[in-house]
Tab-separated table of C-alpha atoms and ligand atoms in Angstrom:
chain	number	residue	atom	x	y	z
A	1084	MET	CA	165.016	112.334	208.614
A	1085	GLY	CA	163.484	113.413	212.465
A	1086	ILE	CA	164.271	116.712	213.666
A	1087	LEU	CA	165.735	115.054	216.836
A	1088	THR	CA	168.320	111.899	214.727
A	1089	LEU	CA	169.260	115.525	212.929
A	1090	GLY	CA	169.692	117.202	216.297
A	1091	VAL	CA	172.022	114.253	217.225
A	1092	SER	CA	173.701	114.097	214.015
A	1093	VAL	CA	174.582	117.628	214.265
A	1094	TYR	CA	176.336	117.358	217.477
A	1095	VAL	CA	178.068	114.057	216.754
A	1096	THR	CA	179.442	116.165	213.788
A	1097	ALA	CA	180.463	119.129	215.541
A	1098	CYS	CA	181.950	116.384	218.239
A	1099	ILE	CA	184.212	115.353	215.653
A	1100	ILE	CA	185.059	118.142	214.248
A	1101	TYR	CA	186.094	120.068	217.321
A	1102	ALA	CA	188.088	116.918	218.605
A	1103	THR	CA	189.918	116.418	215.725
A	1104	LEU	CA	190.526	120.509	214.813
A	1105	SER	CA	191.436	120.886	218.806
A	1106	LEU	CA	193.534	118.140	219.328
A	1107	ALA	CA	195.884	118.982	216.079
A	1108	TYR	CA	195.862	122.377	217.398
A	1109	PHE	CA	196.940	121.750	220.992
A	1110	PHE	CA	199.138	118.855	219.444
A	1111	LEU	CA	201.121	121.519	217.347
A	1112	SER	CA	201.349	124.086	220.080
A	1113	GLN	CA	203.909	122.310	221.943
A	1114	HIS	CA	206.313	125.995	222.425
A	1115	LYS	CA	204.429	128.313	220.338
A	1116	ALA	CA	200.612	128.605	219.671
A	1117	PHE	CA	199.958	127.446	215.751
A	1118	SER	CA	199.201	129.937	213.966
A	1119	CYS	CA	198.990	130.989	209.931
A	1120	ASP	CA	202.250	131.786	211.118
A	1121	SER	CA	203.501	128.370	211.911
A	1122	SER	CA	206.002	126.581	209.840
A	1123	CYS	CA	205.165	124.276	206.735
A	1124	GLN	CA	205.097	121.171	208.430
A	1125	LYS	CA	202.554	122.129	210.937
A	1126	ARG	CA	200.528	124.307	208.695
A	1127	VAL	CA	200.579	120.637	206.187
A	1128	PHE	CA	199.672	118.517	209.028
A	1129	PHE	CA	196.914	120.581	210.248
A	1130	GLY	CA	195.674	120.787	206.840
A	1131	LEU	CA	195.533	117.258	206.295
A	1132	ALA	CA	193.492	116.960	209.972
A	1133	GLY	CA	190.825	119.091	208.255
A	1134	GLY	CA	191.003	117.694	205.124
A	1135	GLY	CA	190.702	114.283	206.739
A	1136	ILE	CA	187.181	115.307	208.858
A	1137	SER	CA	185.552	116.134	205.657
A	1138	LEU	CA	186.724	112.316	204.182
A	1139	CYS	CA	185.609	110.913	207.338
A	1140	PHE	CA	181.918	112.384	206.506
A	1141	LEU	CA	182.042	111.584	202.900
A	1142	LEU	CA	183.296	107.865	203.744
A	1143	GLY	CA	181.269	106.875	206.566
A	1144	ASN	CA	178.313	108.399	206.145
A	1145	ALA	CA	176.171	107.007	208.167
A	1146	ILE	CA	176.297	109.958	210.302
A	1147	LEU	CA	174.747	113.105	207.796
A	1148	PRO	CA	172.126	112.548	205.473
A	1149	GLN	CA	173.696	112.653	201.957
A	1150	THR	CA	171.857	115.883	201.165
A	1151	ALA	CA	173.257	117.567	203.736
A	1152	LEU	CA	176.986	115.959	203.041
A	1153	GLY	CA	178.487	119.004	200.861
A	1154	GLY	CA	177.719	121.541	203.527
A	1155	PHE	CA	179.006	119.607	206.360
A	1156	ALA	CA	182.044	119.026	204.258
A	1157	ALA	CA	182.799	122.546	204.436
A	1158	LEU	CA	182.873	123.433	207.427
A	1159	PRO	CA	186.248	121.870	208.178
A	1160	VAL	CA	187.436	124.006	204.773
A	1161	ILE	CA	186.195	126.611	206.532
A	1162	LEU	CA	187.202	126.317	209.928
A	1163	THR	CA	190.733	124.759	209.019
A	1164	THR	CA	191.435	127.954	206.850
A	1165	ILE	CA	190.373	130.072	209.783
A	1166	LEU	CA	193.320	128.806	212.326
A	1167	GLY	CA	195.774	127.962	210.224
A	1168	GLY	CA	195.849	129.730	207.090
A	1169	TRP	CA	195.635	129.647	203.549
A	1170	LEU	CA	198.204	126.761	202.988
A	1171	SER	CA	196.150	124.031	205.667
A	1172	GLY	CA	192.761	125.361	203.817
A	1173	LEU	CA	194.120	124.459	200.478
A	1174	ILE	CA	195.157	121.136	201.737
A	1175	ALA	CA	191.781	120.216	203.570
A	1176	LEU	CA	190.015	121.554	200.338
A	1177	ILE	CA	191.864	119.719	197.568
A	1178	ILE	CA	191.191	116.610	200.232
A	1179	THR	CA	187.545	117.689	200.236
A	1180	LEU	CA	187.157	117.989	196.250
A	1181	ALA	CA	189.089	114.863	195.663
A	1182	SER	CA	186.690	112.828	197.041
A	1183	HIS	CA	183.837	111.265	196.314
A	1184	GLY	CA	180.106	111.640	197.732
A	1185	VAL	CA	179.919	115.289	197.702
A	1186	ALA	CA	177.494	116.620	194.709
A	1187	LEU	CA	179.370	118.795	191.813
A	1188	SER	CA	177.189	121.635	192.774
A	1189	ASP	CA	178.491	121.167	196.588
A	1190	LYS	CA	181.866	120.928	195.574
A	1191	PHE	CA	181.558	124.039	193.350
A	1192	ALA	CA	180.155	126.117	196.155
A	1193	ILE	CA	182.940	125.176	198.606
A	1194	GLY	CA	185.654	125.766	196.138
A	1195	LEU	CA	184.287	129.122	195.685
A	1196	VAL	CA	183.901	129.423	199.557
A	1197	PHE	CA	187.481	129.077	199.809
A	1198	LEU	CA	188.651	131.912	197.516
A	1199	ILE	CA	186.069	134.235	199.248
A	1200	LEU	CA	188.558	132.655	202.287
A	1201	PHE	CA	191.507	133.341	200.378
A	1202	ALA	CA	191.139	136.532	198.355
A	1203	GLY	CA	189.479	138.121	202.215
A	1204	LYS	CA	192.965	136.383	203.936
A	1205	ILE	CA	190.438	135.557	206.920
A	1206	TRP	CA	193.353	133.893	208.877
A	1207	ARG	CA	194.775	137.312	209.649
A	1208	LYS	CA	191.125	138.751	210.423
A	1209	ARG	CA	188.562	135.622	211.619
A	1210	PRO	CA	185.342	137.862	211.531
A	1211	ILE	CA	182.950	135.393	212.229
A	1212	ILE	CA	180.278	137.438	210.209
A	1213	ILE	CA	181.858	136.680	206.666
A	1214	ALA	CA	182.449	132.774	207.920
A	1215	LEU	CA	178.533	132.792	208.763
A	1216	ALA	CA	177.357	134.748	206.098
A	1217	ILE	CA	179.271	131.905	203.757
A	1218	VAL	CA	177.711	129.103	204.903
A	1219	PHE	CA	174.329	131.259	204.417
A	1220	VAL	CA	176.085	131.266	200.820
A	1221	ILE	CA	175.883	127.498	200.487
A	1222	LEU	CA	172.172	127.582	201.968
A	1223	ALA	CA	170.776	130.456	199.510
A	1224	CYS	CA	173.050	128.560	196.565
A	1225	ARG	CA	171.447	125.083	197.419
A	1226	LEU	CA	167.480	126.682	197.705
A	1227	GLY	CA	168.536	128.365	194.388
A	1228	SER	CA	169.512	125.643	192.249
A	1229	MET	CA	166.378	123.428	193.780
A	1230	LEU	CA	164.208	126.088	192.439
A	1231	LEU	CA	165.624	126.812	189.329
A	1232	LEU	CA	166.272	122.815	188.040
A	1233	ASP	CA	163.042	121.568	189.148
A	1234	PRO	CA	160.289	124.035	190.442
A	1235	THR	CA	157.327	122.035	190.078
A	1236	ARG	CA	158.927	119.509	192.556
A	1237	PHE	CA	159.779	122.212	194.486
A	1238	TYR	CA	156.363	123.775	195.095
A	1239	THR	CA	154.420	119.976	194.837
A	1240	ASN	CA	156.662	118.044	197.554
A	1241	ILE	CA	157.292	120.050	200.387
A	1242	ARG	CA	159.323	117.200	202.171
A	1243	LEU	CA	161.883	118.174	199.355
A	1244	VAL	CA	162.178	121.343	200.669
A	1245	TYR	CA	162.322	120.505	204.604
A	1246	PRO	CA	165.982	119.214	204.098
A	1247	GLN	CA	167.374	122.287	202.260
A	1248	MET	CA	165.919	124.908	204.180
A	1249	VAL	CA	166.880	122.423	207.694
A	1250	TYR	CA	170.043	121.081	206.925
A	1251	PRO	CA	172.340	124.212	206.104
A	1252	LEU	CA	170.826	125.815	209.701
A	1253	MET	CA	172.163	122.918	210.865
A	1254	GLU	CA	175.197	123.638	209.244
A	1255	CYS	CA	175.686	127.003	210.754
A	1256	LEU	CA	174.256	125.675	214.444
A	1257	CYS	CA	177.268	122.905	214.168
A	1258	PHE	CA	179.518	126.171	212.713
A	1259	PHE	CA	178.946	128.275	215.505
A	1260	ILE	CA	179.429	125.343	217.958
A	1261	THR	CA	183.077	124.160	216.791
A	1262	TYR	CA	183.948	127.885	216.011
A	1263	PHE	CA	183.604	129.372	219.045
A	1264	ALA	CA	185.166	125.974	220.993
A	1265	LEU	CA	187.936	126.595	219.010
A	1266	VAL	CA	188.410	129.961	219.154
A	1267	VAL	CA	188.487	129.999	223.387
A	1268	LYS	CA	190.672	126.318	223.239
A	1269	LYS	CA	192.958	128.944	220.823
A	1270	GLU	CA	192.798	131.903	223.323
A	1271	TYR	CA	193.150	129.318	226.407
A	1272	VAL	CA	196.541	127.796	224.577
A	1273	GLU	CA	197.697	131.053	223.676
A	1274	ALA	CA	197.773	132.681	227.275
A	1275	SER	CA	198.833	129.544	228.503
A	1276	ILE	CA	202.100	129.634	226.324
A	1277	SER	CA	202.755	133.075	227.325
A	1278	MET	CA	202.516	132.469	230.873
A	1279	LYS	CA	204.872	130.129	230.809
A	1280	ASP	CA	207.167	132.114	228.554
A	1281	PHE	CA	206.828	135.176	230.420
A	1282	ALA	CA	207.714	132.258	234.019
A	1283	MET	CA	210.826	131.971	232.230
A	1284	ILE	CA	212.068	135.802	231.492
A	1285	ASP	CA	214.107	137.695	233.735
A	1286	SER	CA	212.611	141.219	234.252
A	1287	VAL	CA	215.548	143.315	234.223
A	1288	THR	CA	216.835	142.201	231.100
A	1289	SER	CA	214.227	140.268	229.143
A	1290	LEU	CA	216.387	137.744	228.416
A	1291	ASN	CA	215.748	134.005	229.489
A	1292	ASN	CA	215.834	134.064	233.620
A	1293	ARG	CA	217.985	131.284	235.555
A	1294	LYS	CA	215.181	129.115	235.818
A	1295	ARG	CA	215.022	128.842	231.971
A	1296	ILE	CA	218.816	128.135	232.130
A	1297	ASP	CA	218.729	125.532	234.255
A	1298	GLN	CA	216.293	123.661	232.075
A	1299	GLU	CA	218.499	124.400	228.845
A	1300	ILE	CA	220.949	122.712	230.933
A	1301	ILE	CA	219.124	119.557	231.268
A	1302	LYS	CA	218.005	120.080	228.056
A	1303	LEU	CA	221.657	120.416	226.531
A	1304	SER	CA	223.494	117.751	228.512
A	1305	SER	CA	222.611	114.776	226.804
A	1306	GLU	CA	223.571	117.043	223.265
A	1307	THR	CA	225.613	115.252	220.722
A	1308	GLN	CA	227.240	118.274	218.786
A	1309	SER	CA	230.007	120.473	220.384
A	1310	PHE	CA	229.034	124.169	221.132
A	1311	GLY	CA	230.783	126.910	223.325
A	1312	VAL	CA	230.217	127.931	226.750
A	1313	GLY	CA	230.565	131.670	227.472
A	1314	LEU	CA	230.355	133.246	231.127
A	1315	ILE	CA	229.828	136.870	230.859
A	1316	ASP	CA	230.425	139.256	233.779
A	1317	LEU	CA	230.286	143.084	233.169
A	1318	ASP	CA	233.433	144.813	234.708
A	1319	ASP	CA	233.356	146.947	237.876
A	1320	PHE	CA	229.737	147.175	237.970
A	1321	LYS	CA	229.427	147.403	241.867
A	1322	GLN	CA	231.262	151.203	241.359
A	1323	VAL	CA	228.162	152.099	238.824
A	1324	ASN	CA	225.501	150.993	241.310
A	1325	ASP	CA	227.444	152.892	244.120
A	1326	ARG	CA	227.793	155.881	242.089
A	1327	TYR	CA	224.714	155.909	240.368
A	1328	GLY	CA	221.661	154.184	242.088
A	1329	HIS	CA	220.208	150.655	241.380
A	1330	LEU	CA	217.715	152.228	238.749
A	1331	ILE	CA	220.862	153.501	236.545
A	1332	GLY	CA	222.090	150.056	237.225
A	1333	ASP	CA	219.129	147.990	235.619
A	1334	ARG	CA	218.787	150.226	232.464
A	1335	LEU	CA	222.444	149.482	231.964
A	1336	LEU	CA	221.560	145.601	232.379
A	1337	PHE	CA	218.726	145.998	230.445
A	1338	GLU	CA	220.872	148.151	227.274
A	1339	THR	CA	224.301	145.389	227.382
A	1340	ALA	CA	221.416	142.327	227.084
A	1341	GLU	CA	219.946	144.265	224.098
A	1342	ILE	CA	223.712	144.319	222.585
A	1343	PHE	CA	223.914	140.502	223.641
A	1344	ARG	CA	220.458	140.059	221.406
A	1345	SER	CA	222.024	141.595	218.761
A	1346	THR	CA	225.457	140.145	218.518
A	1347	THR	CA	224.004	136.250	218.455
A	1348	ARG	CA	222.333	133.920	216.554
A	1349	SER	CA	218.997	133.433	217.206
A	1350	ARG	CA	220.110	129.683	217.612
A	1351	ASP	CA	222.130	130.889	220.135
A	1352	PHE	CA	221.134	130.406	224.187
A	1353	ILE	CA	221.623	133.407	226.246
A	1354	GLY	CA	220.295	134.446	229.680
A	1355	ARG	CA	220.852	135.730	232.936
A	1356	TYR	CA	222.643	133.433	235.332
A	1357	GLY	CA	222.880	135.989	238.021
A	1358	GLY	CA	223.182	139.208	239.233
A	1359	GLU	CA	225.485	141.038	236.795
A	1360	GLU	CA	226.504	137.681	234.898
A	1361	PHE	CA	225.210	135.946	231.854
A	1362	LEU	CA	225.713	132.565	229.962
A	1363	ILE	CA	225.715	132.015	226.301
A	1364	PHE	CA	225.600	128.429	224.538
A	1365	VAL	CA	227.364	129.230	221.498
A	1366	ARG	CA	225.612	126.247	219.267
A	1367	ASN	CA	227.280	124.146	216.698
A	1368	ALA	CA	230.453	125.894	216.683
A	1369	ASP	CA	234.113	125.030	216.942
A	1370	PRO	CA	236.401	126.112	219.537
A	1371	LEU	CA	238.111	128.662	216.824
A	1372	THR	CA	234.265	130.777	216.254
A	1373	VAL	CA	233.028	130.849	219.810
A	1374	TYR	CA	235.849	132.707	220.729
A	1375	GLN	CA	235.409	135.092	218.183
A	1376	VAL	CA	231.642	135.288	219.051
A	1377	CYS	CA	232.973	135.880	222.585
A	1378	GLN	CA	235.403	138.708	221.263
A	1379	ARG	CA	232.698	139.874	219.153
A	1380	ILE	CA	230.262	140.890	222.184
A	1381	ARG	CA	232.955	141.913	224.536
A	1382	ALA	CA	233.927	144.519	221.336
A	1383	ALA	CA	230.258	145.737	220.610
A	1384	VAL	CA	229.840	146.921	224.811
A	1385	ALA	CA	233.382	148.161	225.194
A	1386	ASN	CA	232.235	150.083	221.668
A	1387	THR	CA	229.318	151.517	222.993
A	1388	LEU	CA	227.605	154.475	224.423
A	1389	PHE	CA	225.441	153.450	227.247
A	1390	LEU	CA	222.475	155.605	228.077
A	1391	ALA	CA	223.613	158.286	225.154
A	1392	ASN	CA	220.409	160.398	225.477
A	1393	SER	CA	221.089	160.556	228.964
A	1394	PRO	CA	223.116	163.908	230.509
A	1395	GLN	CA	225.559	161.026	231.888
A	1396	PRO	CA	226.475	158.779	229.134
A	1397	PHE	CA	228.437	155.646	230.272
A	1398	LYS	CA	231.222	153.317	229.022
A	1399	LEU	CA	230.907	149.825	230.274
A	1400	THR	CA	233.150	146.743	229.376
A	1401	VAL	CA	232.669	142.992	229.851
A	1402	SER	CA	235.186	140.076	230.631
A	1403	ILE	CA	234.196	136.558	229.112
A	1404	GLY	CA	235.468	133.534	230.377
A	1405	VAL	CA	234.687	130.753	227.358
A	1406	GLY	CA	234.750	126.841	227.743
A	1407	MET	CA	233.764	123.959	224.908
A	1408	TYR	CA	231.278	121.192	225.602
A	1409	HIS	CA	231.842	118.214	223.352
A	1410	ALA	CA	229.831	114.886	223.332
A	1411	GLY	CA	230.277	112.810	226.607
A	1412	ASP	CA	231.146	115.620	228.640
A	1413	ASP	CA	229.706	116.913	231.786
A	1414	LEU	CA	227.979	120.434	231.101
A	1415	MET	CA	228.311	121.778	234.373
A	1416	THR	CA	231.932	121.129	234.543
A	1417	CYS	CA	232.305	122.744	231.301
A	1418	ILE	CA	229.902	125.633	233.307
A	1419	HIS	CA	232.500	125.595	235.950
A	1420	GLN	CA	235.380	125.144	233.670
A	1421	ALA	CA	233.921	128.715	231.455
A	1422	ASP	CA	233.781	130.197	235.670
A	1423	ILE	CA	237.569	129.425	235.677
A	1424	ALA	CA	238.547	131.103	232.749
A	1425	LEU	CA	236.118	134.058	233.444
A	1426	TYR	CA	238.261	134.683	236.937
A	1427	GLN	CA	241.633	134.653	234.952
A	1428	ALA	CA	240.163	137.317	232.216
A	1429	LYS	CA	239.551	139.655	235.336
A	1430	ARG	CA	242.296	139.118	237.147
A	1431	ARG	CA	244.270	139.959	233.509
A	1432	GLY	CA	243.006	143.621	233.481
A	1433	LYS	CA	239.043	143.042	232.452
A	1434	ASN	CA	237.657	143.481	229.294
A	1435	THR	CA	238.588	140.251	227.671
A	1436	VAL	CA	237.984	137.006	226.734
A	1437	VAL	CA	239.789	133.991	228.172
A	1438	MET	CA	239.653	130.456	226.596
A	1439	ALA	CA	239.616	127.368	228.573
A	1440	ASN	CA	242.016	125.528	226.108
A	1441	GLY	CA	241.207	121.940	225.751
A	1442	ALA	CA	237.787	122.323	227.656
A	1443	HIS	CA	236.879	118.673	227.335
A	1444	ARG	CA	240.091	117.911	229.265
A	1445	PHE	CA	239.342	118.822	232.594
A	1446	ASN	CA	242.387	117.919	234.488
A	1447	THR	CA	244.901	119.944	231.826
A	1448	VAL	CA	243.423	123.183	231.622
A	1449	GLN	CA	245.073	126.302	230.279
A	1450	PHE	CA	243.936	129.642	229.002
A	1451	TRP	CA	244.695	131.062	225.925
A	1452	GLU	CA	245.621	134.913	226.199
A	1453	ASP	CA	243.178	137.502	224.842
B	2363	GTP	N1	221.387	147.557	239.086
B	2363	GTP	C1	221.599	146.217	239.542
B	2363	GTP	N2	222.861	145.783	240.206
B	2363	GTP	C2	222.629	144.618	240.433
B	2363	GTP	C3	221.727	143.667	240.129
B	2363	GTP	N3	222.009	142.638	240.317
B	2363	GTP	C4	223.827	142.297	240.891
B	2363	GTP	N4	223.902	144.005	240.944
B	2363	GTP	C5	224.977	144.602	241.084
B	2363	GTP	O1	226.357	144.062	240.612
B	2363	GTP	C6	227.361	144.579	241.328
B	2363	GTP	C7	228.053	143.568	241.503
B	2363	GTP	O2	229.786	143.657	242.055
B	2363	GTP	P1	230.606	142.988	242.044
B	2363	GTP	O3	230.394	141.190	242.354
B	2363	GTP	O4	231.504	143.360	243.330
B	2363	GTP	O5	231.401	143.230	240.988
B	2363	GTP	P2	232.135	144.133	240.201
B	2363	GTP	O6	231.781	145.293	240.867
B	2363	GTP	O7	231.126	143.725	239.009
B	2363	GTP	O8	233.582	143.818	240.106
B	2363	GTP	P3	234.530	143.166	239.046
B	2363	GTP	O9	233.212	141.297	238.854
B	2363	GTP	O10	235.463	142.182	239.287
B	2363	GTP	O11	234.510	143.090	237.936
B	2363	GTP	C8	226.879	144.291	242.462
B	2363	GTP	O12	226.842	146.051	243.043
B	2363	GTP	C9	225.148	144.263	242.794
B	2363	GTP	O13	224.608	144.784	243.950
B	2363	GTP	C10	220.844	144.379	239.607
B	2363	GTP	O14	219.594	143.386	239.173
B	2363	GTP	N5	220.304	145.125	239.204
């Protein structure tokens, strides 16, 4: 094979590897960047994509010369392991080893490479030197086996030696191109996701901000499962601000938000609705559970000594108004009902949870006494 044709083959191969893995990576990174810590299904999918590339090389071996197939088939396995961790790598490895077209010695070398990657947990470190060293190991293995098995042919027929020298170098080149292209892609995706997250976080409390709440409201407007809507308001916060200043006020808001985080489940949604008012969606819960969750939040705030290590520790309380959303309801009306319930809680002396009874029937609102 001429050097130009080989160069084109390497380029096409690099493009196939990069396009497939980066597409799979992008697809799996919709809300959170894909990594070795992603869900099992995602890692399996990524492994299938990696194995699919090897399969594509082996079945449609028109792109690469037969003698180079083994080394190039190892590349998706290495890259899949680096980006997706052991499970993705193992799946890509199984597909590669199970397919025809790779010499037994190459299969052995690819298996060995995976074991080294696995033992070194390369997905946690991603040191390119190790990965490159592995590609060179394949090169050395190939030359070594030729020298050992048929030394006379090796010395007398230079045309046989040439591919054994050139292909592994091309594999390294291909690895370099795809590795760096994928790392750049990964960093770009991670940066854009964290920027997006950052834009949705309230700077004072680190809870979801109003923009993110509005998104969640749109998302939950067509929800088919019932959930609770709680509006939480800090009691007499103006006095704190007036007496101790906004800086202390901000620190108290942050500590209160910490209590909300620690007293709710990860599947619940909580955000800063505005000023000293917070909105919580208690997911998949019946009215009694929602009421109990809100009581838990109220009690946790009331029992906390805020700014405990400062010379001026505080006691704070919250009032909570609760509404229930059921499939088909208008969520904004539900939030409005929670607001009315919050108003009732304030009127009844604060530090109270008031629930809009039968919040799905908006014309007959009654309130449960705390
Ligand atoms: N420090 C700080 N204060 C805020 C922030 N946002 C709103 N506030 C203050 O929260 C206070 C809310 O006051 P009010 O609406 O009168 O309510 P309240 O004093 O808590 O009284 P009740 O709601 O009736 O219990 C105001 O003093 C606002 O300035 C903020 O980001 N940081």
